[in-house]
PDB file of C-alpha atoms in Angstrom:
ATOM      1  CA  GLY A 180      -2.243  16.641   4.521  1.00 72.00           C
ATOM      2  CA  ALA A 181      -0.081  13.920   2.901  1.00 88.00           C
ATOM      3  CA  VAL A 182      -1.843  13.856  -0.454  1.00 93.00           C
ATOM      4  CA  VAL A 183      -0.413  11.940  -3.393  1.00 95.00           C
ATOM      5  CA  SER A 184      -1.714  12.349  -6.918  1.00 96.00           C
ATOM      6  CA  GLN A 185      -1.260  10.165  -9.976  1.00 97.00           C
ATOM      7  CA  HIS A 186      -1.773  11.033 -13.607  1.00 97.00           C
ATOM      8  CA  PRO A 187      -3.369   9.710 -15.708  1.00 97.00           C
ATOM      9  CA  SER A 188      -6.000   7.749 -13.846  1.00 97.00           C
ATOM     10  CA  ARG A 189      -6.705   5.619 -16.891  1.00 97.00           C
ATOM     11  CA  VAL A 190      -4.779   5.066 -20.088  1.00 97.00           C
ATOM     12  CA  ILE A 191      -5.332   2.883 -23.108  1.00 97.00           C
ATOM     13  CA  CYS A 192      -2.497   2.386 -25.550  1.00 96.00           C
ATOM     14  CA  LYS A 193      -1.523   0.214 -28.466  1.00 96.00           C
ATOM     15  CA  SER A 194       0.934  -2.623 -28.139  1.00 97.00           C
ATOM     16  CA  GLY A 195       4.484  -1.464 -28.702  1.00 97.00           C
ATOM     17  CA  THR A 196       4.001   2.105 -27.510  1.00 97.00           C
ATOM     18  CA  SER A 197       5.329   3.666 -24.301  1.00 97.00           C
ATOM     19  CA  VAL A 198       3.274   5.107 -21.490  1.00 97.00           C
ATOM     20  CA  LYS A 199       4.368   7.497 -18.747  1.00 97.00           C
ATOM     21  CA  ILE A 200       2.656   7.669 -15.364  1.00 98.00           C
ATOM     22  CA  GLU A 201       3.333  10.556 -12.993  1.00 97.00           C
ATOM     23  CA  CYS A 202       3.242  10.421  -9.214  1.00 96.00           C
ATOM     24  CA  ARG A 203       3.304  13.628  -7.195  1.00 95.00           C
ATOM     25  CA  SER A 204       3.335  14.392  -3.498  1.00 93.00           C
ATOM     26  CA  LEU A 205       1.232  17.533  -3.335  1.00 94.00           C
ATOM     27  CA  ASP A 206       1.808  18.882   0.136  1.00 91.00           C
ATOM     28  CA  PHE A 207       4.973  17.231   1.388  1.00 90.00           C
ATOM     29  CA  GLN A 208       8.444  16.293   0.297  1.00 89.00           C
ATOM     30  CA  ALA A 209       9.071  12.667  -0.454  1.00 88.00           C
ATOM     31  CA  THR A 210      12.653  11.538  -0.705  1.00 82.00           C
ATOM     32  CA  THR A 211      11.408   8.021  -1.351  1.00 91.00           C
ATOM     33  CA  MET A 212       8.575   6.929  -3.616  1.00 94.00           C
ATOM     34  CA  PHE A 213       7.397   3.415  -4.414  1.00 95.00           C
ATOM     35  CA  TRP A 214       5.730   1.820  -7.409  1.00 97.00           C
ATOM     36  CA  TYR A 215       3.364  -1.095  -7.041  1.00 97.00           C
ATOM     37  CA  ARG A 216       1.379  -3.253  -9.366  1.00 97.00           C
ATOM     38  CA  GLN A 217      -1.926  -4.762  -8.364  1.00 96.00           C
ATOM     39  CA  PHE A 218      -3.709  -7.578 -10.185  1.00 92.00           C
ATOM     40  CA  PRO A 219      -7.477  -8.013  -9.724  1.00 89.00           C
ATOM     41  CA  LYS A 220      -8.435  -9.259  -6.276  1.00 88.00           C
ATOM     42  CA  GLN A 221      -4.825  -9.473  -5.201  1.00 92.00           C
ATOM     43  CA  SER A 222      -2.541  -7.567  -2.909  1.00 94.00           C
ATOM     44  CA  LEU A 223      -0.009  -4.952  -3.953  1.00 95.00           C
ATOM     45  CA  MET A 224       3.251  -6.144  -5.467  1.00 94.00           C
ATOM     46  CA  LEU A 225       6.204  -3.819  -5.003  1.00 95.00           C
ATOM     47  CA  MET A 226       7.973  -3.151  -8.286  1.00 96.00           C
ATOM     48  CA  ALA A 227      10.631  -0.644  -7.294  1.00 95.00           C
ATOM     49  CA  THR A 228      11.784   1.896  -4.764  1.00 93.00           C
ATOM     50  CA  SER A 229      12.651   5.328  -6.098  1.00 91.00           C
ATOM     51  CA  ASN A 230      14.951   7.709  -4.262  1.00 88.00           C
ATOM     52  CA  GLU A 231      15.247  11.338  -5.336  1.00 84.00           C
ATOM     53  CA  GLY A 232      18.354  11.946  -7.362  1.00 83.00           C
ATOM     54  CA  SER A 233      19.475   8.343  -7.556  1.00 85.00           C
ATOM     55  CA  LYS A 234      18.694   5.209  -9.513  1.00 88.00           C
ATOM     56  CA  ALA A 235      15.666   3.185  -8.579  1.00 92.00           C
ATOM     57  CA  THR A 236      15.995  -0.149  -6.837  1.00 93.00           C
ATOM     58  CA  TYR A 237      13.974  -2.826  -8.574  1.00 95.00           C
ATOM     59  CA  GLU A 238      12.487  -5.915  -6.994  1.00 95.00           C
ATOM     60  CA  GLN A 239      13.543  -9.291  -8.215  1.00 94.00           C
ATOM     61  CA  GLY A 240      11.814 -10.244 -11.440  1.00 95.00           C
ATOM     62  CA  VAL A 241      10.949  -6.693 -12.482  1.00 96.00           C
ATOM     63  CA  GLU A 242      12.522  -5.684 -15.797  1.00 94.00           C
ATOM     64  CA  LYS A 243      14.441  -2.467 -15.390  1.00 93.00           C
ATOM     65  CA  ASP A 244      14.464  -1.708 -19.090  1.00 95.00           C
ATOM     66  CA  LYS A 245      10.722  -2.145 -19.404  1.00 96.00           C
ATOM     67  CA  PHE A 246       9.709  -0.161 -16.337  1.00 97.00           C
ATOM     68  CA  LEU A 247      11.784   3.004 -16.308  1.00 96.00           C
ATOM     69  CA  ILE A 248      11.585   5.021 -13.142  1.00 94.00           C
ATOM     70  CA  ASN A 249      12.771   8.598 -12.695  1.00 91.00           C
ATOM     71  CA  HIS A 250      12.654  10.556  -9.443  1.00 89.00           C
ATOM     72  CA  ALA A 251      13.947  13.961 -10.464  1.00 83.00           C
ATOM     73  CA  SER A 252      12.560  16.054  -7.629  1.00 89.00           C
ATOM     74  CA  LEU A 253      11.339  15.708  -4.061  1.00 89.00           C
ATOM     75  CA  THR A 254       7.724  15.736  -5.246  1.00 92.00           C
ATOM     76  CA  LEU A 255       7.700  13.891  -8.550  1.00 93.00           C
ATOM     77  CA  SER A 256       8.438  10.353  -9.680  1.00 94.00           C
ATOM     78  CA  THR A 257       7.553   8.900 -13.064  1.00 95.00           C
ATOM     79  CA  LEU A 258       7.077   5.342 -14.275  1.00 97.00           C
ATOM     80  CA  THR A 259       7.436   4.720 -17.995  1.00 97.00           C
ATOM     81  CA  VAL A 260       6.236   1.419 -19.363  1.00 97.00           C
ATOM     82  CA  THR A 261       8.275   0.953 -22.543  1.00 97.00           C
ATOM     83  CA  SER A 262       7.132  -1.085 -25.515  1.00 96.00           C
ATOM     84  CA  ALA A 263       3.987  -2.026 -23.680  1.00 96.00           C
ATOM     85  CA  HIS A 264       2.290  -5.351 -24.335  1.00 96.00           C
ATOM     86  CA  PRO A 265      -1.106  -6.688 -23.291  1.00 96.00           C
ATOM     87  CA  GLU A 266       0.443  -8.553 -20.362  1.00 95.00           C
ATOM     88  CA  ASP A 267       1.501  -5.174 -18.939  1.00 96.00           C
ATOM     89  CA  SER A 268      -2.145  -4.249 -18.513  1.00 96.00           C
ATOM     90  CA  SER A 269      -2.687  -3.738 -14.815  1.00 96.00           C
ATOM     91  CA  PHE A 270      -3.388  -1.282 -12.031  1.00 97.00           C
ATOM     92  CA  TYR A 271      -0.293   0.682 -11.068  1.00 98.00           C
ATOM     93  CA  ILE A 272      -0.115   2.476  -7.731  1.00 97.00           C
ATOM     94  CA  CYS A 273       2.536   4.811  -6.405  1.00 97.00           C
ATOM     95  CA  SER A 274       3.205   5.818  -2.840  1.00 96.00           C
ATOM     96  CA  ALA A 275       5.354   8.431  -1.185  1.00 94.00           C
ATOM     97  CA  ARG A 276       7.037   8.170   2.169  1.00 90.00           C
ATOM     98  CA  LEU A 277       6.664  11.245   4.302  1.00 82.00           C
ATOM     99  CA  PHE A 278      10.210  12.434   4.974  1.00 78.00           C
ATOM    100  CA  GLY A 279      11.405  11.502   8.430  1.00 79.00           C
ATOM    101  CA  THR A 280       8.639   8.966   8.995  1.00 82.00           C
ATOM    102  CA  ASP A 281       7.919   5.342   8.251  1.00 84.00           C
ATOM    103  CA  THR A 282       4.494   5.925   6.728  1.00 88.00           C
ATOM    104  CA  GLN A 283       3.644   5.621   3.024  1.00 91.00           C
ATOM    105  CA  TYR A 284       0.780   7.554   1.482  1.00 93.00           C
ATOM    106  CA  PHE A 285      -0.734   6.235  -1.714  1.00 95.00           C
ATOM    107  CA  GLY A 286      -1.842   7.750  -4.987  1.00 96.00           C
ATOM    108  CA  PRO A 287      -5.222   6.842  -6.478  1.00 96.00           C
ATOM    109  CA  GLY A 288      -3.708   4.498  -9.028  1.00 97.00           C
ATOM    110  CA  THR A 289      -3.531   4.254 -12.808  1.00 98.00           C
ATOM    111  CA  ARG A 290      -5.350   1.635 -14.821  1.00 97.00           C
ATOM    112  CA  LEU A 291      -3.293   0.709 -17.867  1.00 97.00           C
ATOM    113  CA  THR A 292      -4.874  -1.175 -20.718  1.00 97.00           C
ATOM    114  CA  VAL A 293      -2.666  -2.273 -23.606  1.00 97.00           C
ATOM    115  CA  LEU A 294      -4.520  -3.338 -26.738  1.00 96.00           C
TER     116      LEU A 294
ATOM    117  CA  ALA B 147      11.805 -13.763   5.951  1.00 73.00           C
ATOM    118  CA  GLN B 148       9.314 -11.045   6.772  1.00 81.00           C
ATOM    119  CA  THR B 149       5.777 -12.149   6.027  1.00 92.00           C
ATOM    120  CA  VAL B 150       2.289 -10.908   6.820  1.00 96.00           C
ATOM    121  CA  THR B 151      -0.630 -13.325   6.994  1.00 97.00           C
ATOM    122  CA  GLN B 152      -4.298 -12.431   6.875  1.00 97.00           C
ATOM    123  CA  SER B 153      -6.173 -15.659   7.408  1.00 96.00           C
ATOM    124  CA  GLN B 154      -9.641 -14.327   6.610  1.00 97.00           C
ATOM    125  CA  PRO B 155     -10.148 -13.748   2.859  1.00 97.00           C
ATOM    126  CA  GLU B 156     -13.652 -12.428   3.516  1.00 97.00           C
ATOM    127  CA  MET B 157     -15.622 -11.166   6.506  1.00 98.00           C
ATOM    128  CA  SER B 158     -19.051  -9.698   6.914  1.00 98.00           C
ATOM    129  CA  VAL B 159     -20.659  -7.591   9.608  1.00 98.00           C
ATOM    130  CA  GLN B 160     -24.017  -6.036  10.253  1.00 98.00           C
ATOM    131  CA  GLU B 161     -24.201  -2.269  10.226  1.00 98.00           C
ATOM    132  CA  ALA B 162     -23.576  -0.781  13.694  1.00 98.00           C
ATOM    133  CA  GLU B 163     -21.921  -3.954  14.972  1.00 98.00           C
ATOM    134  CA  THR B 164     -18.277  -4.715  15.677  1.00 98.00           C
ATOM    135  CA  VAL B 165     -15.920  -6.797  13.598  1.00 98.00           C
ATOM    136  CA  THR B 166     -12.318  -7.888  14.102  1.00 98.00           C
ATOM    137  CA  LEU B 167      -9.899  -8.573  11.251  1.00 98.00           C
ATOM    138  CA  SER B 168      -6.905 -10.792  11.984  1.00 98.00           C
ATOM    139  CA  CYS B 169      -3.287 -10.300  11.028  1.00 98.00           C
ATOM    140  CA  THR B 170      -0.129 -12.098  12.038  1.00 98.00           C
ATOM    141  CA  TYR B 171       3.404 -11.360  10.972  1.00 96.00           C
ATOM    142  CA  ASP B 172       6.789 -12.936  11.120  1.00 94.00           C
ATOM    143  CA  THR B 173       9.911 -10.953  11.810  1.00 90.00           C
ATOM    144  CA  SER B 174      13.214 -11.098  13.618  1.00 88.00           C
ATOM    145  CA  GLU B 175      13.457  -7.323  13.777  1.00 87.00           C
ATOM    146  CA  SER B 176      13.059  -5.405  17.010  1.00 86.00           C
ATOM    147  CA  ASP B 177      12.302  -2.047  15.442  1.00 88.00           C
ATOM    148  CA  TYR B 178       9.273  -2.193  13.178  1.00 92.00           C
ATOM    149  CA  TYR B 179       5.922  -0.630  12.363  1.00 93.00           C
ATOM    150  CA  LEU B 180       2.545  -2.080  11.546  1.00 95.00           C
ATOM    151  CA  PHE B 181      -0.279  -0.609   9.496  1.00 96.00           C
ATOM    152  CA  TRP B 182      -3.789  -1.260   8.366  1.00 98.00           C
ATOM    153  CA  TYR B 183      -4.760   0.168   5.003  1.00 97.00           C
ATOM    154  CA  LYS B 184      -8.249   0.245   3.525  1.00 97.00           C
ATOM    155  CA  GLN B 185      -8.921  -0.079  -0.204  1.00 97.00           C
ATOM    156  CA  PRO B 186     -12.512   0.725  -1.134  1.00 96.00           C
ATOM    157  CA  PRO B 187     -13.943   0.023  -4.597  1.00 93.00           C
ATOM    158  CA  SER B 188     -12.287   3.223  -5.847  1.00 92.00           C
ATOM    159  CA  ARG B 189      -9.001   1.405  -5.221  1.00 93.00           C
ATOM    160  CA  GLN B 190      -7.488   4.361  -3.364  1.00 94.00           C
ATOM    161  CA  MET B 191      -5.334   2.992  -0.546  1.00 95.00           C
ATOM    162  CA  ILE B 192      -6.184   4.807   2.675  1.00 95.00           C
ATOM    163  CA  LEU B 193      -4.179   4.580   5.868  1.00 95.00           C
ATOM    164  CA  VAL B 194      -6.467   3.459   8.688  1.00 97.00           C
ATOM    165  CA  ILE B 195      -4.129   3.053  11.616  1.00 96.00           C
ATOM    166  CA  ARG B 196      -0.461   2.752  12.502  1.00 94.00           C
ATOM    167  CA  GLN B 197       1.341   1.048  15.402  1.00 95.00           C
ATOM    168  CA  GLU B 198       4.929   1.322  16.488  1.00 92.00           C
ATOM    169  CA  ALA B 199       6.254  -1.951  17.837  1.00 92.00           C
ATOM    170  CA  TYR B 200       8.056  -0.351  20.758  1.00 91.00           C
ATOM    171  CA  LYS B 201       4.812   1.121  22.058  1.00 91.00           C
ATOM    172  CA  GLN B 202       2.804  -1.159  24.286  1.00 87.00           C
ATOM    173  CA  GLN B 203      -0.334   0.930  24.066  1.00 93.00           C
ATOM    174  CA  ASN B 204      -2.706  -0.113  21.317  1.00 96.00           C
ATOM    175  CA  ALA B 205      -3.335   2.518  18.626  1.00 95.00           C
ATOM    176  CA  THR B 206      -6.814   3.960  18.239  1.00 96.00           C
ATOM    177  CA  GLU B 207      -8.374   6.141  15.552  1.00 95.00           C
ATOM    178  CA  ASN B 208     -12.003   6.913  16.241  1.00 96.00           C
ATOM    179  CA  ARG B 209     -13.958   3.682  15.557  1.00 98.00           C
ATOM    180  CA  PHE B 210     -10.822   1.786  14.602  1.00 98.00           C
ATOM    181  CA  SER B 211      -8.532   0.188  17.141  1.00 98.00           C
ATOM    182  CA  VAL B 212      -5.902  -2.511  17.135  1.00 98.00           C
ATOM    183  CA  ASN B 213      -5.023  -5.349  19.453  1.00 97.00           C
ATOM    184  CA  PHE B 214      -1.246  -5.546  19.231  1.00 97.00           C
ATOM    185  CA  GLN B 215       0.184  -8.685  20.810  1.00 96.00           C
ATOM    186  CA  LYS B 216       3.924  -8.403  20.258  1.00 94.00           C
ATOM    187  CA  ALA B 217       4.918 -11.763  21.690  1.00 94.00           C
ATOM    188  CA  ALA B 218       2.343 -13.538  19.565  1.00 95.00           C
ATOM    189  CA  LYS B 219       3.180 -11.339  16.555  1.00 96.00           C
ATOM    190  CA  SER B 220      -0.462 -10.536  16.141  1.00 97.00           C
ATOM    191  CA  PHE B 221      -1.989  -7.238  15.009  1.00 97.00           C
ATOM    192  CA  SER B 222      -5.768  -7.387  14.679  1.00 98.00           C
ATOM    193  CA  LEU B 223      -8.045  -4.509  13.657  1.00 98.00           C
ATOM    194  CA  LYS B 224     -11.325  -3.886  15.423  1.00 98.00           C
ATOM    195  CA  ILE B 225     -13.984  -1.797  13.729  1.00 98.00           C
ATOM    196  CA  SER B 226     -16.718  -0.600  16.062  1.00 98.00           C
ATOM    197  CA  ASP B 227     -20.132   0.681  15.037  1.00 98.00           C
ATOM    198  CA  SER B 228     -19.561  -0.527  11.471  1.00 98.00           C
ATOM    199  CA  GLN B 229     -20.826   1.725   8.716  1.00 98.00           C
ATOM    200  CA  LEU B 230     -21.664   0.997   5.100  1.00 97.00           C
ATOM    201  CA  GLY B 231     -18.676   3.076   4.077  1.00 97.00           C
ATOM    202  CA  ASP B 232     -16.362   0.682   5.890  1.00 98.00           C
ATOM    203  CA  ALA B 233     -16.944  -1.918   3.175  1.00 97.00           C
ATOM    204  CA  ALA B 234     -13.569  -2.408   1.481  1.00 97.00           C
ATOM    205  CA  MET B 235     -10.485  -4.582   1.208  1.00 97.00           C
ATOM    206  CA  TYR B 236      -8.349  -4.247   4.291  1.00 98.00           C
ATOM    207  CA  PHE B 237      -4.623  -4.873   4.064  1.00 98.00           C
ATOM    208  CA  CYS B 238      -2.319  -5.404   6.994  1.00 98.00           C
ATOM    209  CA  ALA B 239       1.221  -4.216   6.328  1.00 96.00           C
ATOM    210  CA  TYR B 240       4.580  -4.149   8.036  1.00 93.00           C
ATOM    211  CA  THR B 241       7.822  -2.283   7.656  1.00 92.00           C
ATOM    212  CA  TRP B 242      10.976  -2.331   9.667  1.00 88.00           C
ATOM    213  CA  GLY B 243      13.638   0.131  10.695  1.00 78.00           C
ATOM    214  CA  GLY B 244      17.193   0.244   9.594  1.00 62.00           C
ATOM    215  CA  GLY B 245      16.425   2.088   6.382  1.00 60.00           C
ATOM    216  CA  SER B 246      14.539  -0.707   4.598  1.00 61.00           C
ATOM    217  CA  GLU B 247      11.392   1.330   4.050  1.00 76.00           C
ATOM    218  CA  LYS B 248       9.611  -1.457   2.189  1.00 86.00           C
ATOM    219  CA  LEU B 249       6.052  -2.302   3.080  1.00 92.00           C
ATOM    220  CA  VAL B 250       5.202  -6.002   3.216  1.00 93.00           C
ATOM    221  CA  PHE B 251       1.499  -6.559   2.668  1.00 95.00           C
ATOM    222  CA  GLY B 252      -0.831  -9.354   3.594  1.00 96.00           C
ATOM    223  CA  LYS B 253      -3.207 -10.719   0.978  1.00 96.00           C
ATOM    224  CA  GLY B 254      -6.109  -8.704   2.299  1.00 97.00           C
ATOM    225  CA  THR B 255      -9.536  -9.281   3.822  1.00 98.00           C
ATOM    226  CA  LYS B 256     -12.654  -8.243   1.989  1.00 97.00           C
ATOM    227  CA  LEU B 257     -15.119  -6.727   4.433  1.00 98.00           C
ATOM    228  CA  THR B 258     -18.809  -6.575   3.589  1.00 98.00           C
ATOM    229  CA  VAL B 259     -21.136  -4.455   5.697  1.00 98.00           C
ATOM    230  CA  ASN B 260     -24.757  -5.543   5.621  1.00 97.00           C
ATOM    231  CA  PRO B 261     -27.506  -2.957   6.185  1.00 95.00           C
TER     232      PRO B 261
END
C-alpha cells in the first residue's frame, strides 16, 4: 500500500520550453502533496505544499510563476516548470501524505535536464 | 527553528554486523513525529521507520530499530545484521503536529556495506 508514482521518470527539454511532471497516489487519497528538489549528494529541499482544491503554498525563494503546481484531485498533483533554463535541471521528487496521518510517501522522482 | 542534524556524512559497516546512524533535532514542539528514510542509488525515498514523540517505546521494524531519547532530542537508527541492500543514503526527518505537515530533513548519512 501507499504507492506514489511520478511521470515522466526522465525528461530532456530545450531551454525556454515548459515541462509538466505528474504525481499520483495510486492506492490512497492524498489531500496534501509535496514537491521537492534534490541536488546531487544533497538532501531534499521542499519547494511547495499542494492541497487539493486550493492554491499551493510555496517555500521562500521558490518562484511561483516558474513552478506552477496544480492539485486538481485527491490523487493527482502536477508541477509545471515554465520557460525552463539549464539551471532548472535537477531531480524533482513528489510525496503524498496519507490522509489522516503524518507520514509522507514518496514518488520515484523525475530527472529534468534542460539543454 | 526546527532543525535536524546528522553528524555522520558517511558510515561503513561489514555485512552481517550492526551499525548505528546518529540524528539529533531541535524543536520546541511537544507533538511531533520522527522518521528515517532510505534513498538507495535508484533515488526512490523509502520509509524505514517512524516514531511518535509521545510514545516512550522505541519503534522497531525487523532489523531496523531506533533509540529515541526525547530529553536529549536524539533519534538514532540501528541496523542489525547489515545486508548489501542496506547500502544507501539515510535521511532523518521530523514533522510536527498542529497542521504544519512539513518534513524537515537532515543532510543525510551515506552508508556503505562491505562484503
